[in-house]
mmCIF file of C-alpha atoms in Angstrom:
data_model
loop_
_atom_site.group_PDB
_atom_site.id
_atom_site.type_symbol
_atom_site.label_atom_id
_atom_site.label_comp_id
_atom_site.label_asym_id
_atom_site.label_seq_id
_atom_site.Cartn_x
_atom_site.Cartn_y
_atom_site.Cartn_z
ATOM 1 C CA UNK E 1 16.191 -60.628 61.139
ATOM 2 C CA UNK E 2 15.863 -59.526 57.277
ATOM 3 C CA UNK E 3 14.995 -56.341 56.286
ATOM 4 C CA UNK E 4 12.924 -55.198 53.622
ATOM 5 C CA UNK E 5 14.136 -55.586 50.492
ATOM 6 C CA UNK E 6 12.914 -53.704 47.185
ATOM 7 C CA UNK E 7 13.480 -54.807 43.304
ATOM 8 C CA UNK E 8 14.603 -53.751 40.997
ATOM 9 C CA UNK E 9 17.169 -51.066 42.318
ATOM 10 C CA UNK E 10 16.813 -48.787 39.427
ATOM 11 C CA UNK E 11 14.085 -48.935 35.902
ATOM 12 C CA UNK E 12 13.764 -46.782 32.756
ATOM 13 C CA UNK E 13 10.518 -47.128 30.787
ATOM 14 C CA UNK E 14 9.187 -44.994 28.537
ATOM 15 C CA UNK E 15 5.388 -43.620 28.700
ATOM 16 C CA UNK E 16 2.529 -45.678 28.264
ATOM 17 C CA UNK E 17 4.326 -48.891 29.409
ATOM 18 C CA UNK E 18 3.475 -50.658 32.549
ATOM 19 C CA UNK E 19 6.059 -51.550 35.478
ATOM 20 C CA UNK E 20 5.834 -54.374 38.040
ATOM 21 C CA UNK E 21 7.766 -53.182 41.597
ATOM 22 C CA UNK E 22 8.378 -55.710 44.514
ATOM 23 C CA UNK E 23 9.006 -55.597 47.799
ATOM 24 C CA UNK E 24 9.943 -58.607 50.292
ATOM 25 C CA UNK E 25 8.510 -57.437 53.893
ATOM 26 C CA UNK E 26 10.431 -57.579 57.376
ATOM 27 C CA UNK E 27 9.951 -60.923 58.798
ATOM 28 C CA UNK E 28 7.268 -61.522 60.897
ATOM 29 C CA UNK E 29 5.459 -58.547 59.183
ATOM 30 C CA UNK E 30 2.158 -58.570 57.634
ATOM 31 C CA UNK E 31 1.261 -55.134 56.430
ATOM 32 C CA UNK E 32 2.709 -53.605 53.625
ATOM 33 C CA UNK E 33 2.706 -50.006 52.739
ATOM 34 C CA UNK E 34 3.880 -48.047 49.789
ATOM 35 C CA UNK E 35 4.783 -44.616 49.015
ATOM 36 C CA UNK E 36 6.064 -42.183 46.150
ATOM 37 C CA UNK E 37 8.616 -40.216 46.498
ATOM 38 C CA UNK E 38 9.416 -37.386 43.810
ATOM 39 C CA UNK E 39 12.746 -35.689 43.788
ATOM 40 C CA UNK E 40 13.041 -32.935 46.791
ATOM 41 C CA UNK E 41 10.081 -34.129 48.267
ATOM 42 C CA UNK E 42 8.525 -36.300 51.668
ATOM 43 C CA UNK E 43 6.821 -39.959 50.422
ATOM 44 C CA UNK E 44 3.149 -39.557 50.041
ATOM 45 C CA UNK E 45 0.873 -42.530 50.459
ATOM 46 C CA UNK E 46 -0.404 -45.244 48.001
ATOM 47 C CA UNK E 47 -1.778 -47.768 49.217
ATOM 48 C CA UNK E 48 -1.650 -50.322 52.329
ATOM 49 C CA UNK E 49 -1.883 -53.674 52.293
ATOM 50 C CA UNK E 50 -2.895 -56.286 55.036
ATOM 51 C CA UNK E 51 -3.141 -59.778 54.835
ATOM 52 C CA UNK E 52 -3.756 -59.976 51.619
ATOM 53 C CA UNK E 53 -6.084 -57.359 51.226
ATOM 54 C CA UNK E 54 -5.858 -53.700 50.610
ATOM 55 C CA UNK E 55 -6.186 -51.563 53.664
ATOM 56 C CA UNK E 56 -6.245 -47.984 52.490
ATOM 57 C CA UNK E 57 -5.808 -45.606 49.470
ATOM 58 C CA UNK E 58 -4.181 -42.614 48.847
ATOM 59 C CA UNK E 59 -4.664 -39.891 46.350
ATOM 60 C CA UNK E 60 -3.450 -42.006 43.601
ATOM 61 C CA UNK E 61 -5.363 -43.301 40.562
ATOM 62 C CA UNK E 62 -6.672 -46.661 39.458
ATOM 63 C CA UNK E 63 -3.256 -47.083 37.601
ATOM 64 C CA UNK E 64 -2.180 -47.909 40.925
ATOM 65 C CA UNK E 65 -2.279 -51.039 41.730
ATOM 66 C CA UNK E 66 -0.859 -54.011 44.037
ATOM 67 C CA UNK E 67 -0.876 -57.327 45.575
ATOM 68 C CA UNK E 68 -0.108 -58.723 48.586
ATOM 69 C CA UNK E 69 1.157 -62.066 48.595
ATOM 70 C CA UNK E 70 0.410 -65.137 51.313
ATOM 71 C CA UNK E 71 3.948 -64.671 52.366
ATOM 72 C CA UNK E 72 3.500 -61.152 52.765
ATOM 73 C CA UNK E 73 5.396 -60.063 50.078
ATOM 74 C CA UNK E 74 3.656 -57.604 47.705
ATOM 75 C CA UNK E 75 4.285 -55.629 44.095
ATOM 76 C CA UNK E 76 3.245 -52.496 43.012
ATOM 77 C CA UNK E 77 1.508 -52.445 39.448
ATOM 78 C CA UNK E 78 1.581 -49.445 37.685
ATOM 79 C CA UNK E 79 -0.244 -49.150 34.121
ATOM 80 C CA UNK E 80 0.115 -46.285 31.456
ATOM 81 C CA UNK E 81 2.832 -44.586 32.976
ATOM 82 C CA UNK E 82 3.048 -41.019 32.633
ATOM 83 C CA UNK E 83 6.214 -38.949 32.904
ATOM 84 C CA UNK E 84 5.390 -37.430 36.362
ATOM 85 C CA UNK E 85 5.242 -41.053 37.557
ATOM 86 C CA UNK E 86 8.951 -41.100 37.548
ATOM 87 C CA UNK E 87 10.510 -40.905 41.414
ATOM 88 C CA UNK E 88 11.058 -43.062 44.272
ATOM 89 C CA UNK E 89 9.090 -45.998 45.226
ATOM 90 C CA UNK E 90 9.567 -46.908 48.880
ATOM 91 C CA UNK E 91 7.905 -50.366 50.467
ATOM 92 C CA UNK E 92 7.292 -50.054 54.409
ATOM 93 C CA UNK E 93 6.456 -53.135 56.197
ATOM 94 C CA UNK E 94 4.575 -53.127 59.763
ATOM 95 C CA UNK E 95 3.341 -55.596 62.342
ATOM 96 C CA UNK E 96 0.034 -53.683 62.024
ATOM 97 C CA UNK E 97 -2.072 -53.022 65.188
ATOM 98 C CA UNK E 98 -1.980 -50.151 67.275
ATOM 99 C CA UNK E 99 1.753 -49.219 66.717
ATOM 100 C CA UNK E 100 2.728 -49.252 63.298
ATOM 101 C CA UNK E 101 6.111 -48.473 63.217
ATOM 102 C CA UNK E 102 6.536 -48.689 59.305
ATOM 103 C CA UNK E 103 9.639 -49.716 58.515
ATOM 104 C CA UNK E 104 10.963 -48.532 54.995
ATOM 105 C CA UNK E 105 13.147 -50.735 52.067
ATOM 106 C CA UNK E 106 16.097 -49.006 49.997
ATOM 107 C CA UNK E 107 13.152 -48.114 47.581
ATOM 108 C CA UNK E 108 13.080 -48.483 43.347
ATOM 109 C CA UNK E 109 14.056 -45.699 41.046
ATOM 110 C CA UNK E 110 11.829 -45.101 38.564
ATOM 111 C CA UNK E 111 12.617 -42.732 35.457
ATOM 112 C CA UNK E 112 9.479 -42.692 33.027
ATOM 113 C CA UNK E 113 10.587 -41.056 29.843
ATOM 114 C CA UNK G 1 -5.884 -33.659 53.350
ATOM 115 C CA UNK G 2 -3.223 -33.711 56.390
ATOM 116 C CA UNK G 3 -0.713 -31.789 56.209
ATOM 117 C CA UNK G 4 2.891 -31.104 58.119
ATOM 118 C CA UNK G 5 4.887 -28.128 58.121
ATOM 119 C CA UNK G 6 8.230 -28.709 59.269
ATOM 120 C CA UNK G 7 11.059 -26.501 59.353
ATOM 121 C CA UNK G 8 13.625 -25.227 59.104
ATOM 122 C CA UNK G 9 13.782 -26.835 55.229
ATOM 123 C CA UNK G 10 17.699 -26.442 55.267
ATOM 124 C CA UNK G 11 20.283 -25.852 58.330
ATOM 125 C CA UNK G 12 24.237 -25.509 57.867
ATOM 126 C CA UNK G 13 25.699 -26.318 60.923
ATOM 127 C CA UNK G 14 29.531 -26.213 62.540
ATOM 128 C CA UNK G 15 30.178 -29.963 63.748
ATOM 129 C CA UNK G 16 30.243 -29.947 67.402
ATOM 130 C CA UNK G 17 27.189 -27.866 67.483
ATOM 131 C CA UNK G 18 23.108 -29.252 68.774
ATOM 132 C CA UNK G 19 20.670 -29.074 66.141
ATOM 133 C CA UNK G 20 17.070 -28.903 66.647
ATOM 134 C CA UNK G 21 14.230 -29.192 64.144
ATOM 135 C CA UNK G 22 10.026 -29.210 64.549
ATOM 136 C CA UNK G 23 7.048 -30.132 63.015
ATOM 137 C CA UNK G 24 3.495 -29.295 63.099
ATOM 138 C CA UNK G 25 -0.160 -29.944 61.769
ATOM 139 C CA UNK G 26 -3.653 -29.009 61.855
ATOM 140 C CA UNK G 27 -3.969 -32.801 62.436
ATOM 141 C CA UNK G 28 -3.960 -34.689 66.031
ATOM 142 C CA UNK G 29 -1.790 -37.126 65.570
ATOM 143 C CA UNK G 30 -1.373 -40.626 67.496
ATOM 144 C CA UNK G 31 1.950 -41.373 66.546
ATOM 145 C CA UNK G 32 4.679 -39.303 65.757
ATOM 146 C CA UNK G 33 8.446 -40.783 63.726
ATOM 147 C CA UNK G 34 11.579 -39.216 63.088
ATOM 148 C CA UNK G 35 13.305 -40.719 60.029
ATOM 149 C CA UNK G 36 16.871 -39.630 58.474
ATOM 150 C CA UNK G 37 17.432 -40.211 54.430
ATOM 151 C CA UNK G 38 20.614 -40.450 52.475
ATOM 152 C CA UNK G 39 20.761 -39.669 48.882
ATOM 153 C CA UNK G 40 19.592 -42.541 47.133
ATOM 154 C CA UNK G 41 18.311 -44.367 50.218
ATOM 155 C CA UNK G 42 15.231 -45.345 51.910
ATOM 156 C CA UNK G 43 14.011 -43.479 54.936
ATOM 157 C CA UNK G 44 15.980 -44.725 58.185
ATOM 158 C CA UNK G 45 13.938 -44.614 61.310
ATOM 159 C CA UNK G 46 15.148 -42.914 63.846
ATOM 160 C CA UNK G 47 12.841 -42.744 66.722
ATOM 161 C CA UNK G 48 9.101 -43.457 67.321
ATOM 162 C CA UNK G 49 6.636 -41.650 70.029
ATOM 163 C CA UNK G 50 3.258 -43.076 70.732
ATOM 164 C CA UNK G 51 2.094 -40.739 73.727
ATOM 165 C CA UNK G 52 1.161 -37.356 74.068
ATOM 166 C CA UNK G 53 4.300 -35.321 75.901
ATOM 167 C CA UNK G 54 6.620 -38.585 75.652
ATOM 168 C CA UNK G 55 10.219 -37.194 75.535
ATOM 169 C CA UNK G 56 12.334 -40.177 73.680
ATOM 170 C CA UNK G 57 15.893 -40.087 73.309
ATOM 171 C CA UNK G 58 18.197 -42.335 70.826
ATOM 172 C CA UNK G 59 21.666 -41.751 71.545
ATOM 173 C CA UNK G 60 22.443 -38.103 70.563
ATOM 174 C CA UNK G 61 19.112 -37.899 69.271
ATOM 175 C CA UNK G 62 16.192 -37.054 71.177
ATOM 176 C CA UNK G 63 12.377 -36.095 70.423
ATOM 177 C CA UNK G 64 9.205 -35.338 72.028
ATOM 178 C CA UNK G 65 5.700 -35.866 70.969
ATOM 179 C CA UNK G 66 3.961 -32.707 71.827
ATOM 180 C CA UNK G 67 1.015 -32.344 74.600
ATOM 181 C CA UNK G 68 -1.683 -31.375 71.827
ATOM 182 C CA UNK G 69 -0.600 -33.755 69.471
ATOM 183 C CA UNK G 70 0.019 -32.035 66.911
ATOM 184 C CA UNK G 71 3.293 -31.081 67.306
ATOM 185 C CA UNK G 72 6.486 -32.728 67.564
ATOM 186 C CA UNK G 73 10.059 -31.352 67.871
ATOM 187 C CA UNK G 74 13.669 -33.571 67.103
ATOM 188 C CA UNK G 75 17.134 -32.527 68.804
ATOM 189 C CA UNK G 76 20.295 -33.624 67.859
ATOM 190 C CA UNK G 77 23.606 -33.020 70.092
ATOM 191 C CA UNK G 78 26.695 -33.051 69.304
ATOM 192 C CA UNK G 79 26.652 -33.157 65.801
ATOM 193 C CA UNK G 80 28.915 -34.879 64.014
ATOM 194 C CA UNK G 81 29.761 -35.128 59.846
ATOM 195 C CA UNK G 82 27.466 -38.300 59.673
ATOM 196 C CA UNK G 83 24.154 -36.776 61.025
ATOM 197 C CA UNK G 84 24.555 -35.018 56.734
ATOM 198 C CA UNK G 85 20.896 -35.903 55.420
ATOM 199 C CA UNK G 86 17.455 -35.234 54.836
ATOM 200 C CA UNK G 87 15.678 -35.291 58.035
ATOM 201 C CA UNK G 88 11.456 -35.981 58.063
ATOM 202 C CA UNK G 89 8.917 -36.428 60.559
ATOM 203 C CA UNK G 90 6.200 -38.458 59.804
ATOM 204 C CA UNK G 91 2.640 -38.439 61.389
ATOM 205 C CA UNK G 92 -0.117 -41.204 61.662
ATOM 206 C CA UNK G 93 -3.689 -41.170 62.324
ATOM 207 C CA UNK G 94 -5.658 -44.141 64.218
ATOM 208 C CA UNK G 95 -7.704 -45.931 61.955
ATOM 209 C CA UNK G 96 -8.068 -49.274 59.468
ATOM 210 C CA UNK G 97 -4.963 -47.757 57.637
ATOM 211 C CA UNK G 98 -1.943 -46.331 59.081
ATOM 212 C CA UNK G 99 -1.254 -44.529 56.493
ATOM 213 C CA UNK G 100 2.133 -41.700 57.382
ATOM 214 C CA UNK G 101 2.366 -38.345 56.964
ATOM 215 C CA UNK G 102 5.566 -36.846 55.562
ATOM 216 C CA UNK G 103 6.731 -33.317 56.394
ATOM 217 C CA UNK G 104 8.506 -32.265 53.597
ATOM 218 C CA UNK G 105 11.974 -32.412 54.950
ATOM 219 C CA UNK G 106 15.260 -30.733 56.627
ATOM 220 C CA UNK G 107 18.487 -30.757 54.896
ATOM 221 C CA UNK G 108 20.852 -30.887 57.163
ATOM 222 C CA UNK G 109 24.573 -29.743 56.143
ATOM 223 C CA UNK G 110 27.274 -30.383 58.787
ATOM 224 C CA UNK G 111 30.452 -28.343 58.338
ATOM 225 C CA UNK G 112 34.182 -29.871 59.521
#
């Protein structure tokens, strides 16, 4: 059974750019979740996606984007990136349904300067 | 929105010794995780509750969802230098997304 897997490991962009994140589910799982994580602090909620479609919003602005892909793989789009954007970008993939145990990739490093 | 208060936010512990650590929330809750974080690292789950008053144990770990669901409490025995990280619970509502929670986090320092 494969994990989930995140790419890149690590970015540096500088603000205003964009950045594309991905994130290769669990197998056999079909939602995808994804969080931020800034320094010294618990992941807080993006966005969730579910076959394809997106299943939920956090607190996050229309910068925020993704996709989720027919394989169930899915990337995080984020546009005009702002220095506070910089932090830890974890993917959690889930069978869905009643339990959804997420289960959480190595995550992407993001440093906006 | 939801919030969780967990504490304590830091513990220094002898090894040997049995650690415990809670969580709690205006919030009911349907399911309550335990997940541990190394430096660097994604969060690791460590145990998942789905019931009210369900009592789950994971080796030397062992948590309990609490009866008014908005509560939930993690023990760890024995400790041992490994169990070093950041430990968070995590709570999730019913509903179209199941989106999680995050308490903000226990350090936990294990001392030889």
């Amino acid at each position: 059974e494969t994990g989930v897997t995140q790419s890149p490991t690590h970015l540096i962009k500088t603000r205003g750019q964009q950045v594309t994140l991905r994130c290769s589910s669990q197998s056999g799982h079909n939602t995808v979740s994804w969080y931020q994580q800034a320094l010294g602090q618990g992941p807080q909620f993006i966005f969730q996606y579910y076959r394809e479609e997106e299943n939920g919003r956090g607190n996050f602005p229309p910068r925020f984007s993704g996709l989720q892909f027919p394989n169930y793989s899915s990337e995080l789009n984020v546009n005009a990136l702002e220095l506070d954007d910089s932090a830890l970008y974890l993917c959690a993939s889930s069978l869905g349904g009643t339990t959804d145990t997420q289960y959480f990739g190595p995550g992407t490093r993001l440093t906006v300067l | 929105g939801q919030q969780l208060n967990q504490s304590p936010q830091s513990m220094f512990i002898q090894e040997g010794e049995d650690v415990s650590m809670n969580c709690t929330s205006s919030s009911i809750f349907n399911t309550w995780l335990w997940y541990k974080q190394d430096p660097g690292e994604g969060p690791v789950l460590l145990i998942a509750l789905y019931k009210a008053g369900e009592l789950t144990s994971n080796g030397r770990l062992t948590a309990q969802f609490g009866i008014t669901r908005k509560d939930s409490f993690l023990n760890i025995s024995a400790s041992i230098p490994s169990d070093v990280g950041i430990y968070f619970c995590a709570g999730q509502l019913a509903g179209s997304a199941r989106q999680l929670t995050f308490g903000s986090g226990t350090q936990l320092t294990v001392l030889p």
